[in-house]
Amino acid sequence: MIDNLLIGLNAFADPMVLVGLIAGAFIGYLIGAIPGLGPSLGIALMIPFTYSMDPLVSIVMLVALFAAAEYGGAISGILLNSPGTAAAVATTWDGYPLTKQGKTGIALNISIISSGIGIFVSTILLFFTAVPLSEYALNFGPSAYFALALLGLSLVSSFSSGSMLKGALAMGLGLALATVGLDSQTGVPRFSYHPDFFEGLPLVPVLLGLFALSEVLFMIEAGASHKVKNQPMSGILEVPFKTFYKMKYLFLRSSLIGYFVGVIPGAGASIGSFISYAVAKRFSKQPERFGNGSYEGIAASETANNASVSGSLSPLLALGIPGSATTAIMIGALMIHGVQPGPLLFTTNPEIPYTVFVSLWLSVPIMVFIGLAGARFWAKVADIPRPAIAAIVASISLVGAYASTSSMFPVYVALTFGVVGYVLRKANIPLAPVILALVLGDMLETNLRRALSISNGDVTTLVANPLSATLLAIAALSFLLPALGMFRKKVKGYRAH
């Protein structure tokens, strides 16, 4: 592990890797600070720009963008009461009251430092848990991989938008889309009415359409937003060390919560930040200050939602299972560069995961510096008119789709899925399960057919192995428990009447 970590550190001997880290952090702040955007859309937009890059440079840049964008959502939340990401909602509860009290700089300072602490601590956890997890996963057979993929899908569908039915519907759509193309075992075309579909739906244009172009349509629908006067900032470099020292246990607790919630597929940064906020309030000596400008509230939320970045990377790197829409896009970016995430990654390409570990640690001082030094700039970014943002995002999306194969087919795919994404979001159907199912669909189908082929069609082989049986049982529970909860609520409602 130490030798491999030195390999990851040695990667930064190439100045382009460090440039990629700095560029990713800057772009991440830029995207996160704009309300309505976020890490998922930011990474989707940046993938086309990485086609000609060295895989290490592009991966480091995208990971830095992921971490910085997760924090950037707090900037607009603190300044404008309009969080840039869902994970920054809890930060807004105390950040915006501090802005109204004339303490904008203090709120930004605490949020930036807390984010850095969350990433640093959670990366230590990632380093010590991802490697053993990947080594254990080397023992997985086809039935275990099938169960693992099914577990990832079941967890995501049950967490989606508070509606298991809509999550399952989105997952079913993603699995249907994953069947398009040539059958991997027989070579028979499936739902391929044109040769362009033989290789399946191109992932990058689908991502750009669902996330970026659908957001553009919402921006067009909303029209020009009113300008918000930027708040004066003072005290951004004046927060004393003792303020942070008093919250040392809060930082540790929130980092643990954020990391382990991030590991759970579908949970994500927003759930981690809400749980951490609630726990911090429960243990606080001044719980009455929460919601009225509590430093602890900002620290708890920001530490947890940034710690979840490392948490979500753990199943991605160790098992090849994306646990969220953002990591599903990340796995697509890795595949584009010929890197297959999963347990073999640590033996075949150890420089990839260990460079990611090192980049997360090195990103902490860089992100803190960029955040503190550019605070006034980020405040202005949050006020860019929506029509201008819509035009920029649409242009980058269409050019990026064309650049993926230098043909118009991906452009048509992106435009089509832009409309599909808009319709799904209008119906409150989440997009994350669509992408996750599209990414995991091949793994699910291939390993199921492989397991049945080895056992001559004996279905019991899926539960013959204790590991696969356990994973399938957990997957079944993740489907059934929310359904039982909904059933109990309906029964109580009938009894009340």
CSV table of C-alpha atoms in Angstrom, one decimal:
chain,number,residue,atom,x,y,z
A,1,MET,CA,0.0,0.0,0.0
A,2,ILE,CA,2.8,2.4,0.9
A,3,ASP,CA,4.7,1.6,-2.3
A,4,ASN,CA,1.5,2.2,-4.4
A,5,LEU,CA,0.9,5.4,-2.5
A,6,LEU,CA,4.3,6.6,-3.5
A,7,ILE,CA,3.4,5.7,-7.1
A,8,GLY,CA,0.4,8.0,-6.8
A,9,LEU,CA,2.5,10.7,-5.3
A,10,ASN,CA,5.1,10.3,-8.1
A,11,ALA,CA,2.4,10.9,-10.6
A,12,PHE,CA,2.4,14.6,-9.6
A,13,ALA,CA,6.0,14.8,-10.8
A,14,ASP,CA,4.3,15.5,-14.1
A,15,PRO,CA,3.3,19.1,-13.9
A,16,MET,CA,0.2,18.5,-16.1
A,17,VAL,CA,-1.3,16.3,-13.4
A,18,LEU,CA,-1.0,19.2,-10.9
A,19,VAL,CA,-2.4,21.6,-13.5
A,20,GLY,CA,-5.3,19.3,-14.0
A,21,LEU,CA,-5.9,19.3,-10.2
A,22,ILE,CA,-5.9,23.1,-10.0
A,23,ALA,CA,-8.1,23.5,-13.1
A,24,GLY,CA,-10.6,20.9,-11.8
A,25,ALA,CA,-10.8,22.7,-8.4
A,26,PHE,CA,-11.3,26.1,-10.1
A,27,ILE,CA,-14.0,24.8,-12.6
A,28,GLY,CA,-15.7,22.9,-9.7
A,29,TYR,CA,-16.0,26.1,-7.7
A,30,LEU,CA,-17.3,27.9,-10.8
A,31,ILE,CA,-20.0,25.3,-11.5
A,32,GLY,CA,-21.0,24.7,-7.9
A,33,ALA,CA,-21.4,28.4,-7.2
A,34,ILE,CA,-24.1,28.7,-9.9
A,35,PRO,CA,-27.5,27.7,-8.6
A,36,GLY,CA,-29.0,24.9,-10.6
A,37,LEU,CA,-25.8,23.3,-11.8
A,38,GLY,CA,-23.7,20.9,-9.7
A,39,PRO,CA,-21.1,18.1,-9.8
A,40,SER,CA,-23.1,15.8,-12.0
A,41,LEU,CA,-23.6,18.3,-14.7
A,42,GLY,CA,-20.1,19.7,-14.3
A,43,ILE,CA,-18.4,16.4,-14.9
A,44,ALA,CA,-20.7,15.5,-17.8
A,45,LEU,CA,-19.8,18.8,-19.4
A,46,MET,CA,-16.1,18.3,-18.9
A,47,ILE,CA,-15.8,14.8,-20.2
A,48,PRO,CA,-15.6,15.9,-23.9
A,49,PHE,CA,-12.6,18.1,-23.0
A,50,THR,CA,-10.7,15.1,-21.6
A,51,TYR,CA,-10.7,13.0,-24.8
A,52,SER,CA,-7.2,14.0,-25.8
A,53,MET,CA,-5.8,14.1,-22.2
A,54,ASP,CA,-3.6,11.6,-20.5
A,55,PRO,CA,-6.0,9.3,-18.4
A,56,LEU,CA,-4.3,10.3,-15.1
A,57,VAL,CA,-4.6,14.1,-15.8
A,58,SER,CA,-8.3,13.8,-16.8
A,59,ILE,CA,-9.2,11.6,-13.8
A,60,VAL,CA,-7.4,13.9,-11.3
A,61,MET,CA,-9.2,16.9,-12.9
A,62,LEU,CA,-12.6,15.3,-12.7
A,63,VAL,CA,-12.1,14.1,-9.1
A,64,ALA,CA,-11.0,17.7,-8.1
A,65,LEU,CA,-14.0,19.1,-9.9
A,66,PHE,CA,-16.3,16.7,-8.1
A,67,ALA,CA,-15.0,17.7,-4.7
A,68,ALA,CA,-14.9,21.5,-5.4
A,69,ALA,CA,-18.4,21.5,-7.0
A,70,GLU,CA,-19.8,19.7,-3.9
A,71,TYR,CA,-18.5,22.6,-1.8
A,72,GLY,CA,-19.3,25.3,-4.4
A,73,GLY,CA,-23.1,24.9,-3.8
A,74,ALA,CA,-22.6,26.4,-0.4
A,75,ILE,CA,-21.5,29.7,-1.9
A,76,SER,CA,-24.8,30.7,-3.5
A,77,GLY,CA,-26.6,29.2,-0.5
A,78,ILE,CA,-24.8,31.5,1.9
A,79,LEU,CA,-24.9,34.6,-0.3
A,80,LEU,CA,-28.3,34.3,-1.9
A,81,ASN,CA,-30.3,31.7,0.0
A,82,SER,CA,-30.2,29.7,-3.2
A,83,PRO,CA,-28.1,26.5,-2.7
A,84,GLY,CA,-26.2,25.4,-5.8
A,85,THR,CA,-26.6,21.7,-4.9
A,86,ALA,CA,-29.1,19.7,-2.8
A,87,ALA,CA,-26.3,18.9,-0.3
A,88,ALA,CA,-25.9,22.6,0.5
A,89,VAL,CA,-29.5,23.1,1.7
A,90,ALA,CA,-28.6,22.4,5.3
A,91,THR,CA,-25.7,24.9,5.0
A,92,THR,CA,-28.1,27.6,3.8
A,93,TRP,CA,-30.2,27.3,7.0
A,94,ASP,CA,-27.4,28.9,9.0
A,95,GLY,CA,-25.2,30.5,6.3
A,96,TYR,CA,-27.8,32.9,5.0
A,97,PRO,CA,-28.9,34.2,8.4
A,98,LEU,CA,-25.2,35.0,9.0
A,99,THR,CA,-25.1,36.9,5.7
A,100,LYS,CA,-28.1,39.0,6.9
A,101,GLN,CA,-26.2,39.6,10.1
A,102,GLY,CA,-23.3,41.0,8.1
A,103,LYS,CA,-21.1,38.0,8.7
A,104,THR,CA,-20.9,36.7,5.1
A,105,GLY,CA,-17.1,36.3,5.2
A,106,ILE,CA,-17.2,34.3,8.5
A,107,ALA,CA,-19.8,32.0,7.0
A,108,LEU,CA,-17.8,31.4,3.9
A,109,ASN,CA,-14.6,30.9,5.9
A,110,ILE,CA,-16.1,28.2,8.1
A,111,SER,CA,-17.7,26.4,5.2
A,112,ILE,CA,-14.5,26.3,3.2
A,113,ILE,CA,-12.3,25.1,6.0
A,114,SER,CA,-14.9,22.6,7.1
A,115,SER,CA,-15.1,21.2,3.5
A,116,GLY,CA,-11.3,20.8,3.5
A,117,ILE,CA,-11.3,18.9,6.8
A,118,GLY,CA,-14.1,16.6,5.6
A,119,ILE,CA,-12.2,15.7,2.4
A,120,PHE,CA,-8.9,15.1,4.3
A,121,VAL,CA,-10.4,12.9,7.0
A,122,SER,CA,-12.6,10.9,4.7
A,123,THR,CA,-9.8,10.3,2.2
A,124,ILE,CA,-7.9,8.6,5.1
A,125,LEU,CA,-10.9,6.3,5.6
A,126,LEU,CA,-11.1,5.7,1.8
A,127,PHE,CA,-7.4,4.7,1.8
A,128,PHE,CA,-7.8,2.1,4.5
A,129,THR,CA,-11.2,0.7,3.4
A,130,ALA,CA,-11.1,0.6,-0.4
A,131,VAL,CA,-8.1,-1.6,-0.7
A,132,PRO,CA,-9.4,-4.4,1.6
A,133,LEU,CA,-12.8,-4.2,-0.1
A,134,SER,CA,-11.2,-4.6,-3.5
A,135,GLU,CA,-9.1,-7.6,-2.3
A,136,TYR,CA,-12.2,-9.2,-0.9
A,137,ALA,CA,-14.1,-8.6,-4.1
A,138,LEU,CA,-11.5,-10.5,-6.1
A,139,ASN,CA,-13.2,-13.7,-4.8
A,140,PHE,CA,-16.5,-12.7,-6.4
A,141,GLY,CA,-18.0,-15.0,-9.0
A,142,PRO,CA,-20.6,-14.3,-11.6
A,143,SER,CA,-23.5,-14.8,-9.2
A,144,ALA,CA,-21.9,-12.5,-6.6
A,145,TYR,CA,-21.4,-9.8,-9.2
A,146,PHE,CA,-25.0,-10.1,-10.4
A,147,ALA,CA,-26.2,-9.8,-6.8
A,148,LEU,CA,-23.9,-6.8,-6.2
A,149,ALA,CA,-25.3,-5.0,-9.3
A,150,LEU,CA,-28.8,-5.7,-8.3
A,151,LEU,CA,-28.1,-4.5,-4.8
A,152,GLY,CA,-26.8,-1.2,-6.2
A,153,LEU,CA,-29.9,-0.7,-8.3
A,154,SER,CA,-32.3,-1.6,-5.5
A,155,LEU,CA,-30.7,0.8,-3.0
A,156,VAL,CA,-30.7,3.7,-5.5
A,157,SER,CA,-34.4,3.1,-6.6
A,158,SER,CA,-35.5,3.0,-2.9
A,159,PHE,CA,-33.6,6.3,-2.1
A,160,SER,CA,-34.8,8.2,-5.1
A,161,SER,CA,-36.9,11.3,-4.5
A,162,GLY,CA,-38.8,9.8,-1.6
A,163,SER,CA,-40.8,7.6,-4.1
A,164,MET,CA,-39.8,4.0,-4.5
A,165,LEU,CA,-42.2,3.6,-7.4
A,166,LYS,CA,-40.7,6.4,-9.4
A,167,GLY,CA,-37.2,5.3,-8.6
A,168,ALA,CA,-38.1,1.8,-9.8
A,169,LEU,CA,-39.7,3.2,-13.0
A,170,ALA,CA,-36.5,5.2,-13.7
A,171,MET,CA,-34.4,2.1,-13.1
A,172,GLY,CA,-36.5,0.1,-15.5
A,173,LEU,CA,-36.1,2.7,-18.2
A,174,GLY,CA,-32.3,2.6,-17.7
A,175,LEU,CA,-32.2,-1.2,-17.9
A,176,ALA,CA,-34.3,-1.1,-21.1
A,177,LEU,CA,-31.8,1.4,-22.6
A,178,ALA,CA,-28.9,-0.8,-21.6
A,179,THR,CA,-30.3,-3.6,-23.9
A,180,VAL,CA,-29.8,-1.5,-27.1
A,181,GLY,CA,-27.0,-2.8,-29.3
A,182,LEU,CA,-25.4,-6.1,-30.2
A,183,ASP,CA,-25.9,-9.0,-27.8
A,184,SER,CA,-22.6,-9.4,-26.0
A,185,GLN,CA,-22.8,-13.3,-26.3
A,186,THR,CA,-24.6,-14.0,-29.5
A,187,GLY,CA,-23.9,-10.8,-31.5
A,188,VAL,CA,-27.6,-10.5,-32.4
A,189,PRO,CA,-28.7,-6.8,-32.8
A,190,ARG,CA,-31.3,-5.8,-30.2
A,191,PHE,CA,-33.5,-2.7,-30.7
A,192,SER,CA,-30.8,-1.5,-33.2
A,193,TYR,CA,-32.7,-0.1,-36.2
A,194,HIS,CA,-29.6,1.5,-37.6
A,195,PRO,CA,-25.9,0.5,-37.5
A,196,ASP,CA,-25.1,3.5,-35.3
A,197,PHE,CA,-26.9,1.7,-32.5
A,198,PHE,CA,-24.9,-1.5,-32.8
A,199,GLU,CA,-22.5,-0.4,-30.0
A,200,GLY,CA,-25.3,0.7,-27.8
A,201,LEU,CA,-26.4,4.1,-26.7
A,202,PRO,CA,-23.3,6.4,-26.4
A,203,LEU,CA,-22.9,7.2,-22.7
A,204,VAL,CA,-21.5,10.8,-22.9
A,205,PRO,CA,-24.3,12.2,-25.2
A,206,VAL,CA,-26.9,10.5,-23.0
A,207,LEU,CA,-25.4,12.1,-19.9
A,208,LEU,CA,-25.2,15.5,-21.6
A,209,GLY,CA,-28.8,15.3,-22.7
A,210,LEU,CA,-30.3,14.0,-19.4
A,211,PHE,CA,-28.4,16.4,-17.1
A,212,ALA,CA,-27.2,19.4,-19.1
A,213,LEU,CA,-29.7,19.9,-21.9
A,214,SER,CA,-32.7,19.2,-19.7
A,215,GLU,CA,-31.4,21.9,-17.3
A,216,VAL,CA,-31.1,24.3,-20.2
A,217,LEU,CA,-34.8,23.7,-21.0
A,218,PHE,CA,-35.7,24.5,-17.4
A,219,MET,CA,-33.6,27.6,-17.6
A,220,ILE,CA,-35.4,28.7,-20.8
A,221,GLU,CA,-38.8,28.0,-19.1
A,222,ALA,CA,-37.9,30.0,-16.1
A,223,GLY,CA,-36.7,33.0,-18.1
A,224,ALA,CA,-34.3,35.6,-16.9
A,225,SER,CA,-33.9,35.7,-13.1
A,226,HIS,CA,-33.8,38.9,-11.2
A,227,LYS,CA,-30.4,40.3,-10.2
A,228,VAL,CA,-29.5,39.9,-6.5
A,229,LYS,CA,-27.2,42.5,-5.0
A,230,ASN,CA,-24.0,40.9,-3.7
A,231,GLN,CA,-23.5,41.1,0.0
A,232,PRO,CA,-20.5,42.9,1.4
A,233,MET,CA,-17.9,40.5,2.7
A,234,SER,CA,-15.8,41.2,5.8
A,235,GLY,CA,-14.0,38.9,8.2
A,236,ILE,CA,-13.3,36.1,5.6
A,237,LEU,CA,-9.7,35.8,7.0
A,238,GLU,CA,-10.5,36.7,10.6
A,239,VAL,CA,-12.0,33.5,12.0
A,240,PRO,CA,-9.7,32.5,15.0
A,241,PHE,CA,-8.2,29.1,15.2
A,242,LYS,CA,-10.0,28.4,18.5
A,243,THR,CA,-13.3,28.6,16.7
A,244,PHE,CA,-12.3,25.5,14.7
A,245,TYR,CA,-10.6,23.8,17.7
A,246,LYS,CA,-13.8,23.9,19.7
A,247,MET,CA,-15.5,21.9,16.9
A,248,LYS,CA,-12.8,19.2,16.6
A,249,TYR,CA,-15.2,16.4,17.7
A,250,LEU,CA,-17.9,17.7,15.4
A,251,PHE,CA,-15.5,17.6,12.4
A,252,LEU,CA,-14.5,14.0,13.2
A,253,ARG,CA,-18.1,12.9,13.8
A,254,SER,CA,-19.4,14.6,10.6
A,255,SER,CA,-16.6,13.2,8.5
A,256,LEU,CA,-17.4,9.7,9.6
A,257,ILE,CA,-21.2,10.2,9.0
A,258,GLY,CA,-20.5,11.8,5.5
A,259,TYR,CA,-18.1,9.0,4.5
A,260,PHE,CA,-20.2,6.0,5.5
A,261,VAL,CA,-23.4,7.5,4.2
A,262,GLY,CA,-21.5,8.2,0.9
A,263,VAL,CA,-20.5,4.6,0.6
A,264,ILE,CA,-24.2,3.6,0.5
A,265,PRO,CA,-25.4,3.6,-3.1
A,266,GLY,CA,-28.1,6.2,-3.6
A,267,ALA,CA,-27.7,7.9,-0.3
A,268,GLY,CA,-25.5,10.7,-1.4
A,269,ALA,CA,-24.1,14.0,0.0
A,270,SER,CA,-27.5,15.5,0.8
A,271,ILE,CA,-28.6,12.7,3.1
A,272,GLY,CA,-25.2,12.8,4.8
A,273,SER,CA,-25.4,16.6,5.4
A,274,PHE,CA,-28.9,16.4,6.8
A,275,ILE,CA,-28.0,13.5,9.2
A,276,SER,CA,-24.8,15.3,10.3
A,277,TYR,CA,-26.7,18.5,10.9
A,278,ALA,CA,-29.3,16.8,13.0
A,279,VAL,CA,-26.7,15.0,15.0
A,280,ALA,CA,-24.7,18.2,15.6
A,281,LYS,CA,-27.8,20.0,16.8
A,282,ARG,CA,-28.5,17.1,19.2
A,283,PHE,CA,-25.0,17.2,20.7
A,284,SER,CA,-24.7,21.0,20.7
A,285,LYS,CA,-24.5,23.1,23.8
A,286,GLN,CA,-26.4,25.8,22.0
A,287,PRO,CA,-29.1,24.0,19.9
A,288,GLU,CA,-31.3,27.1,19.8
A,289,ARG,CA,-28.7,28.8,17.5
A,290,PHE,CA,-29.3,26.3,14.8
A,291,GLY,CA,-31.2,27.9,12.0
A,292,ASN,CA,-30.3,31.4,13.2
A,293,GLY,CA,-26.6,31.5,12.2
A,294,SER,CA,-24.9,28.6,14.0
A,295,TYR,CA,-21.2,28.1,13.1
A,296,GLU,CA,-21.7,24.4,14.1
A,297,GLY,CA,-24.6,24.0,11.7
A,298,ILE,CA,-22.5,25.2,8.8
A,299,ALA,CA,-19.5,23.1,9.8
A,300,ALA,CA,-21.5,19.9,10.3
A,301,SER,CA,-23.3,20.2,6.9
A,302,GLU,CA,-20.2,21.1,4.9
A,303,THR,CA,-17.9,18.6,6.5
A,304,ALA,CA,-20.3,15.7,5.9
A,305,ASN,CA,-21.3,16.6,2.3
A,306,ASN,CA,-17.7,16.8,1.3
A,307,ALA,CA,-16.7,13.7,3.2
A,308,SER,CA,-19.3,11.9,1.1
A,309,VAL,CA,-17.2,12.5,-2.0
A,310,SER,CA,-14.6,10.1,-0.8
A,311,GLY,CA,-17.3,7.7,0.5
A,312,SER,CA,-19.0,7.5,-3.0
A,313,LEU,CA,-15.6,6.8,-4.6
A,314,SER,CA,-15.1,3.7,-2.4
A,315,PRO,CA,-17.6,1.4,-4.1
A,316,LEU,CA,-16.7,2.9,-7.5
A,317,LEU,CA,-13.0,2.1,-7.3
A,318,ALA,CA,-13.2,-1.1,-5.3
A,319,LEU,CA,-16.3,-2.8,-6.8
A,320,GLY,CA,-17.0,-0.9,-10.0
A,321,ILE,CA,-20.4,0.1,-8.6
A,322,PRO,CA,-21.4,3.7,-9.0
A,323,GLY,CA,-23.4,4.8,-6.0
A,324,SER,CA,-24.8,8.1,-7.4
A,325,ALA,CA,-25.4,10.0,-10.6
A,326,THR,CA,-22.1,11.8,-10.2
A,327,THR,CA,-20.1,8.6,-9.8
A,328,ALA,CA,-22.0,6.9,-12.6
A,329,ILE,CA,-20.7,9.7,-14.8
A,330,MET,CA,-17.3,9.2,-13.3
A,331,ILE,CA,-17.3,5.5,-14.2
A,332,GLY,CA,-18.2,6.5,-17.7
A,333,ALA,CA,-15.3,8.9,-17.9
A,334,LEU,CA,-12.9,6.1,-16.7
A,335,MET,CA,-14.3,3.7,-19.3
A,336,ILE,CA,-13.8,6.3,-22.1
A,337,HIS,CA,-10.1,6.3,-21.1
A,338,GLY,CA,-9.9,2.5,-21.1
A,339,VAL,CA,-9.9,2.1,-17.4
A,340,GLN,CA,-12.3,-0.5,-15.9
A,341,PRO,CA,-13.1,0.3,-12.2
A,342,GLY,CA,-13.4,-2.7,-9.9
A,343,PRO,CA,-11.3,-5.0,-7.8
A,344,LEU,CA,-8.7,-5.7,-10.6
A,345,LEU,CA,-8.1,-1.9,-10.9
A,346,PHE,CA,-5.8,-2.0,-7.8
A,347,THR,CA,-3.6,-4.7,-9.4
A,348,THR,CA,-3.7,-3.8,-13.1
A,349,ASN,CA,-3.7,0.0,-12.8
A,350,PRO,CA,-2.7,0.8,-9.2
A,351,GLU,CA,-1.5,4.3,-10.3
A,352,ILE,CA,-5.2,5.2,-10.9
A,353,PRO,CA,-6.7,4.7,-7.5
A,354,TYR,CA,-3.6,5.8,-5.5
A,355,THR,CA,-3.3,8.9,-7.6
A,356,VAL,CA,-6.9,9.6,-6.8
A,357,PHE,CA,-6.1,9.2,-3.0
A,358,VAL,CA,-3.1,11.6,-3.2
A,359,SER,CA,-5.1,14.1,-5.4
A,360,LEU,CA,-7.8,14.3,-2.8
A,361,TRP,CA,-5.3,15.1,-0.1
A,362,LEU,CA,-3.4,17.6,-2.2
A,363,SER,CA,-6.7,19.2,-3.3
A,364,VAL,CA,-7.4,20.3,0.3
A,365,PRO,CA,-4.9,23.2,0.5
A,366,ILE,CA,-5.5,24.1,-3.1
A,367,MET,CA,-9.3,24.2,-2.6
A,368,VAL,CA,-9.0,26.2,0.6
A,369,PHE,CA,-6.7,28.8,-1.0
A,370,ILE,CA,-8.9,29.1,-4.2
A,371,GLY,CA,-12.0,29.4,-2.1
A,372,LEU,CA,-10.7,32.0,0.3
A,373,ALA,CA,-8.8,34.0,-2.2
A,374,GLY,CA,-11.6,34.1,-4.8
A,375,ALA,CA,-14.5,34.5,-2.5
A,376,ARG,CA,-15.6,37.9,-4.0
A,377,PHE,CA,-15.3,36.4,-7.5
A,378,TRP,CA,-17.5,33.4,-6.6
A,379,ALA,CA,-20.1,35.9,-5.3
A,380,LYS,CA,-20.3,37.5,-8.7
A,381,VAL,CA,-20.4,34.1,-10.5
A,382,ALA,CA,-23.5,33.2,-8.5
A,383,ASP,CA,-25.3,36.2,-10.0
A,384,ILE,CA,-24.7,35.4,-13.7
A,385,PRO,CA,-28.1,35.7,-15.6
A,386,ARG,CA,-29.7,32.3,-16.4
A,387,PRO,CA,-30.1,32.9,-20.2
A,388,ALA,CA,-26.3,33.4,-20.5
A,389,ILE,CA,-25.7,30.2,-18.5
A,390,ALA,CA,-28.3,28.3,-20.6
A,391,ALA,CA,-26.5,29.4,-23.8
A,392,ILE,CA,-23.1,28.4,-22.6
A,393,VAL,CA,-24.2,25.0,-21.2
A,394,ALA,CA,-26.1,24.2,-24.5
A,395,SER,CA,-23.2,25.1,-26.6
A,396,ILE,CA,-20.7,23.0,-24.6
A,397,SER,CA,-23.1,20.0,-24.5
A,398,LEU,CA,-23.7,19.9,-28.3
A,399,VAL,CA,-20.1,20.5,-29.2
A,400,GLY,CA,-19.0,17.8,-26.6
A,401,ALA,CA,-21.5,15.3,-28.0
A,402,TYR,CA,-20.2,15.9,-31.6
A,403,ALA,CA,-16.6,15.6,-30.5
A,404,SER,CA,-17.2,12.1,-29.0
A,405,THR,CA,-17.2,10.5,-32.5
A,406,SER,CA,-17.0,13.5,-34.8
A,407,SER,CA,-20.4,12.8,-36.2
A,408,MET,CA,-24.0,14.1,-35.8
A,409,PHE,CA,-25.4,10.8,-34.4
A,410,PRO,CA,-24.3,11.6,-30.8
A,411,VAL,CA,-25.8,15.2,-31.2
A,412,TYR,CA,-29.2,13.7,-32.1
A,413,VAL,CA,-28.9,11.4,-29.1
A,414,ALA,CA,-28.1,14.3,-26.7
A,415,LEU,CA,-31.0,16.4,-28.0
A,416,THR,CA,-33.4,13.4,-27.7
A,417,PHE,CA,-32.3,12.7,-24.1
A,418,GLY,CA,-32.5,16.4,-23.3
A,419,VAL,CA,-36.2,16.3,-24.0
A,420,VAL,CA,-36.5,12.9,-22.2
A,421,GLY,CA,-34.7,14.3,-19.2
A,422,TYR,CA,-37.0,17.4,-19.2
A,423,VAL,CA,-40.1,15.2,-19.3
A,424,LEU,CA,-38.9,12.9,-16.5
A,425,ARG,CA,-38.0,15.8,-14.2
A,426,LYS,CA,-41.4,17.4,-14.9
A,427,ALA,CA,-42.9,14.1,-13.7
A,428,ASN,CA,-40.6,14.1,-10.7
A,429,ILE,CA,-39.0,11.0,-11.9
A,430,PRO,CA,-35.3,11.0,-10.8
A,431,LEU,CA,-32.5,10.8,-13.4
A,432,ALA,CA,-29.9,9.1,-11.2
A,433,PRO,CA,-31.4,5.6,-11.4
A,434,VAL,CA,-31.7,5.9,-15.2
A,435,ILE,CA,-27.9,6.5,-15.5
A,436,LEU,CA,-27.0,3.9,-12.9
A,437,ALA,CA,-29.1,1.2,-14.6
A,438,LEU,CA,-27.6,2.2,-18.0
A,439,VAL,CA,-24.1,1.8,-16.6
A,440,LEU,CA,-24.8,-1.4,-14.5
A,441,GLY,CA,-27.2,-3.0,-17.0
A,442,ASP,CA,-24.4,-4.8,-18.9
A,443,MET,CA,-22.8,-6.0,-15.7
A,444,LEU,CA,-26.1,-7.3,-14.4
A,445,GLU,CA,-27.1,-9.1,-17.6
A,446,THR,CA,-23.6,-10.5,-18.5
A,447,ASN,CA,-23.0,-12.0,-15.0
A,448,LEU,CA,-26.6,-13.4,-14.8
A,449,ARG,CA,-26.2,-15.2,-18.1
A,450,ARG,CA,-22.7,-16.3,-17.3
A,451,ALA,CA,-23.8,-17.8,-13.9
A,452,LEU,CA,-26.8,-19.6,-15.5
A,453,SER,CA,-24.5,-20.9,-18.4
A,454,ILE,CA,-22.0,-22.3,-15.9
A,455,SER,CA,-24.8,-24.1,-13.9
A,456,ASN,CA,-26.7,-25.3,-17.1
A,457,GLY,CA,-29.6,-23.1,-16.3
A,458,ASP,CA,-29.9,-23.9,-12.6
A,459,VAL,CA,-31.4,-20.8,-11.0
A,460,THR,CA,-30.4,-21.9,-7.5
A,461,THR,CA,-26.8,-21.1,-8.3
A,462,LEU,CA,-27.6,-17.5,-7.6
A,463,VAL,CA,-28.2,-18.3,-3.9
A,464,ALA,CA,-25.8,-21.3,-3.6
A,465,ASN,CA,-23.0,-19.0,-2.6
A,466,PRO,CA,-23.4,-17.4,0.9
A,467,LEU,CA,-22.1,-14.1,-0.4
A,468,SER,CA,-24.5,-13.8,-3.3
A,469,ALA,CA,-27.4,-15.0,-1.2
A,470,THR,CA,-26.7,-12.3,1.4
A,471,LEU,CA,-26.4,-9.6,-1.2
A,472,LEU,CA,-29.7,-10.7,-2.9
A,473,ALA,CA,-31.4,-10.8,0.5
A,474,ILE,CA,-30.3,-7.2,1.3
A,475,ALA,CA,-31.4,-6.1,-2.2
A,476,ALA,CA,-34.8,-7.7,-1.6
A,477,LEU,CA,-35.1,-6.0,1.8
A,478,SER,CA,-34.2,-2.6,0.3
A,479,PHE,CA,-37.1,-3.0,-2.1
A,480,LEU,CA,-39.6,-4.4,0.4
A,481,LEU,CA,-39.0,-2.2,3.5
A,482,PRO,CA,-39.9,1.1,1.8
A,483,ALA,CA,-43.0,-0.7,0.3
A,484,LEU,CA,-44.0,-2.0,3.7
A,485,GLY,CA,-43.5,1.5,5.2
A,486,MET,CA,-45.9,3.0,2.5
A,487,PHE,CA,-48.4,0.2,3.2
A,488,ARG,CA,-48.4,0.9,7.0
A,489,LYS,CA,-49.0,4.6,6.3
A,490,LYS,CA,-52.0,3.8,4.2
A,491,VAL,CA,-53.4,1.4,6.8
A,492,LYS,CA,-53.0,4.1,9.5
A,493,GLY,CA,-54.7,6.6,7.2
A,494,TYR,CA,-57.7,4.3,6.7
A,495,ARG,CA,-57.9,3.7,10.4
A,496,ALA,CA,-57.8,7.4,11.2
A,497,HIS,CA,-60.8,7.9,8.9
